[in-house]
Amino acid sequence: MKLAFGCDPNATALKRLLMTEATELGHEVVDYPSEDPVYANVAIRVAQDVVAGRADRGVLLCGTGIGVSIAANKVPGAYCACITDAYQAQRAARSNDANLISMGSQVVGPETAKVLLREYLDGVFDAASRSAPKVDRIRDYEATGV
C-alpha cells in the first residue's frame, strides 16, 4: 500500500517513527515534509493526493490530531478519523472506510502510535457490512448537500 505522511512541526519525530514502521511492514511511504506551523496546508495536500489516488491512504499528525483531521475532512472525498486507541484504529477502516487517519503527538506515545498504525492498515472496509449504509449516507450528503 502507498501511504502519504504529513505533519506539522510538533509531530515530526512521530511522523518519522511511523514512516519507518510502515516501511518495515512493507508499505511504500511518501513524505510530505512541512515546517509550516499552519497544519492545514500539509493536511490538505495529503488529503488531496489520497483522494486523487496518488496514495492509497494518508496519515496526518499534529499536537492533538484534531486540527489536521478537520482540515483534511474539508477536501471532498477525504474521510479522516482522529484516533487514540486500537479499537478506533480498527473501526476507522473496517466500519467507516476512512482513507486517512490522524493522531496527536502530544496525545499518544510512540509505541501506541505504532500499534494504531498497524491496526488501521490491517483494516479493510466491507461494503456489505451493516456500516455500509451509514457510510453511503455520508457520501450522498457530500455529493448532493441533501
CSV table of C-alpha atoms in Angstrom, one decimal:
chain,number,residue,atom,x,y,z
A,1,MET,CA,0.0,0.0,0.0
A,2,LYS,CA,1.2,3.5,-0.8
A,3,LEU,CA,0.9,5.8,2.3
A,4,ALA,CA,1.2,9.6,2.4
A,5,PHE,CA,2.5,11.0,5.7
A,6,GLY,CA,2.2,14.6,6.7
A,7,CYS,CA,2.6,16.6,9.9
A,8,ASP,CA,3.1,20.0,11.5
A,9,PRO,CA,6.5,20.8,13.2
A,10,ASN,CA,5.2,19.5,16.5
A,11,ALA,CA,4.9,15.9,15.2
A,12,THR,CA,8.0,15.5,13.0
A,13,ALA,CA,9.6,12.9,15.3
A,14,LEU,CA,6.5,10.8,15.5
A,15,LYS,CA,6.0,11.0,11.7
A,16,ARG,CA,9.5,9.7,11.1
A,17,LEU,CA,8.9,6.9,13.5
A,18,LEU,CA,5.6,5.9,11.8
A,19,MET,CA,7.1,6.1,8.4
A,20,THR,CA,9.9,3.7,9.5
A,21,GLU,CA,7.2,1.4,10.9
A,22,ALA,CA,5.2,1.5,7.7
A,23,THR,CA,8.3,0.8,5.6
A,24,GLU,CA,9.2,-2.2,7.8
A,25,LEU,CA,5.6,-3.5,7.3
A,26,GLY,CA,6.3,-3.5,3.6
A,27,HIS,CA,4.4,-0.3,2.6
A,28,GLU,CA,5.6,2.4,0.3
A,29,VAL,CA,5.9,5.7,2.1
A,30,VAL,CA,5.6,9.2,0.7
A,31,ASP,CA,6.8,12.0,3.0
A,32,TYR,CA,5.1,15.4,2.9
A,33,PRO,CA,7.7,17.4,4.8
A,34,SER,CA,6.5,20.6,6.4
A,35,GLU,CA,8.0,23.2,8.7
A,36,ASP,CA,4.8,25.2,8.2
A,37,PRO,CA,3.1,25.8,11.6
A,38,VAL,CA,-0.2,26.2,9.6
A,39,TYR,CA,-1.0,22.5,9.8
A,40,ALA,CA,-4.0,22.8,7.4
A,41,ASN,CA,-1.6,23.3,4.5
A,42,VAL,CA,0.0,19.9,4.7
A,43,ALA,CA,-3.2,18.2,5.8
A,44,ILE,CA,-5.0,19.5,2.7
A,45,ARG,CA,-2.1,18.5,0.4
A,46,VAL,CA,-2.1,14.9,1.8
A,47,ALA,CA,-5.8,14.6,1.6
A,48,GLN,CA,-5.9,15.9,-2.0
A,49,ASP,CA,-3.4,13.3,-3.0
A,50,VAL,CA,-5.2,10.4,-1.3
A,51,VAL,CA,-8.5,11.4,-2.9
A,52,ALA,CA,-6.7,11.7,-6.3
A,53,GLY,CA,-5.3,8.2,-5.9
A,54,ARG,CA,-1.7,9.3,-5.7
A,55,ALA,CA,-1.6,7.4,-2.4
A,56,ASP,CA,-3.9,4.7,-1.0
A,57,ARG,CA,-4.2,6.1,2.5
A,58,GLY,CA,-2.9,9.0,4.5
A,59,VAL,CA,-1.5,9.5,8.0
A,60,LEU,CA,-1.6,13.0,9.5
A,61,LEU,CA,0.0,14.2,12.7
A,62,CYS,CA,-0.1,17.4,14.8
A,63,GLY,CA,-0.1,18.1,18.5
A,64,THR,CA,-3.6,16.7,19.1
A,65,GLY,CA,-4.5,15.2,15.7
A,66,ILE,CA,-7.7,17.2,15.7
A,67,GLY,CA,-6.6,20.2,13.6
A,68,VAL,CA,-5.2,18.1,10.7
A,69,SER,CA,-8.3,15.9,10.8
A,70,ILE,CA,-10.6,18.9,10.5
A,71,ALA,CA,-8.5,20.3,7.7
A,72,ALA,CA,-8.3,17.0,5.7
A,73,ASN,CA,-12.0,16.5,6.0
A,74,LYS,CA,-12.7,19.7,4.1
A,75,VAL,CA,-11.3,18.0,1.0
A,76,PRO,CA,-14.2,16.3,-0.8
A,77,GLY,CA,-13.7,12.6,-0.7
A,78,ALA,CA,-11.3,12.7,2.3
A,79,TYR,CA,-12.5,10.8,5.3
A,80,CYS,CA,-10.0,11.3,8.1
A,81,ALA,CA,-10.6,9.7,11.5
A,82,CYS,CA,-8.8,11.1,14.5
A,83,ILE,CA,-7.7,8.1,16.6
A,84,THR,CA,-6.4,7.5,20.0
A,85,ASP,CA,-6.9,3.8,20.7
A,86,ALA,CA,-6.7,0.4,18.9
A,87,TYR,CA,-10.5,0.0,18.6
A,88,GLN,CA,-10.9,3.3,16.9
A,89,ALA,CA,-8.0,2.5,14.6
A,90,GLN,CA,-9.6,-0.8,13.5
A,91,ARG,CA,-13.1,0.7,13.1
A,92,ALA,CA,-11.7,3.7,11.1
A,93,ALA,CA,-11.0,1.4,8.2
A,94,ARG,CA,-13.4,-1.5,8.8
A,95,SER,CA,-16.6,0.4,9.7
A,96,ASN,CA,-16.0,3.9,8.3
A,97,ASP,CA,-13.9,3.4,5.2
A,98,ALA,CA,-11.6,6.2,6.4
A,99,ASN,CA,-8.9,6.9,3.8
A,100,LEU,CA,-6.9,8.9,6.3
A,101,ILE,CA,-6.2,8.8,10.0
A,102,SER,CA,-4.8,11.4,12.3
A,103,MET,CA,-3.0,11.2,15.7
A,104,GLY,CA,-1.7,13.7,18.2
A,105,SER,CA,2.0,13.6,19.1
A,106,GLN,CA,1.1,15.1,22.4
A,107,VAL,CA,-1.7,12.6,23.0
A,108,VAL,CA,-0.4,9.1,22.0
A,109,GLY,CA,3.1,7.8,22.8
A,110,PRO,CA,5.3,6.4,20.1
A,111,GLU,CA,4.7,2.7,20.8
A,112,THR,CA,0.9,3.2,21.0
A,113,ALA,CA,1.1,5.2,17.7
A,114,LYS,CA,2.8,2.2,16.0
A,115,VAL,CA,0.1,-0.1,17.2
A,116,LEU,CA,-2.6,2.3,16.0
A,117,LEU,CA,-1.0,2.5,12.6
A,118,ARG,CA,-0.8,-1.3,12.3
A,119,GLU,CA,-4.4,-1.8,13.3
A,120,TYR,CA,-5.6,0.8,10.8
A,121,LEU,CA,-3.5,-0.6,8.0
A,122,ASP,CA,-4.8,-4.1,8.7
A,123,GLY,CA,-8.4,-2.9,8.4
A,124,VAL,CA,-10.5,-3.4,5.2
A,125,PHE,CA,-13.9,-1.9,4.7
A,126,ASP,CA,-16.7,-4.4,4.0
A,127,ALA,CA,-19.1,-2.8,1.6
A,128,ALA,CA,-21.7,-5.5,2.6
A,129,SER,CA,-21.5,-4.7,6.3
A,130,ARG,CA,-24.1,-3.0,8.4
A,131,SER,CA,-21.9,0.0,8.4
A,132,ALA,CA,-22.1,0.4,4.6
A,133,PRO,CA,-25.5,2.3,4.5
A,134,LYS,CA,-24.1,4.7,7.1
A,135,VAL,CA,-21.0,5.4,5.0
A,136,ASP,CA,-23.1,5.7,1.9
A,137,ARG,CA,-25.3,8.4,3.6
A,138,ILE,CA,-22.2,10.5,4.3
A,139,ARG,CA,-21.0,10.2,0.7
A,140,ASP,CA,-24.5,11.0,-0.6
A,141,TYR,CA,-24.7,14.1,1.5
A,142,GLU,CA,-21.2,15.2,0.4
A,143,ALA,CA,-22.3,14.8,-3.2
A,144,THR,CA,-25.7,16.4,-3.1
A,145,GLY,CA,-25.8,18.5,0.0
A,146,VAL,CA,-29.1,16.9,1.0
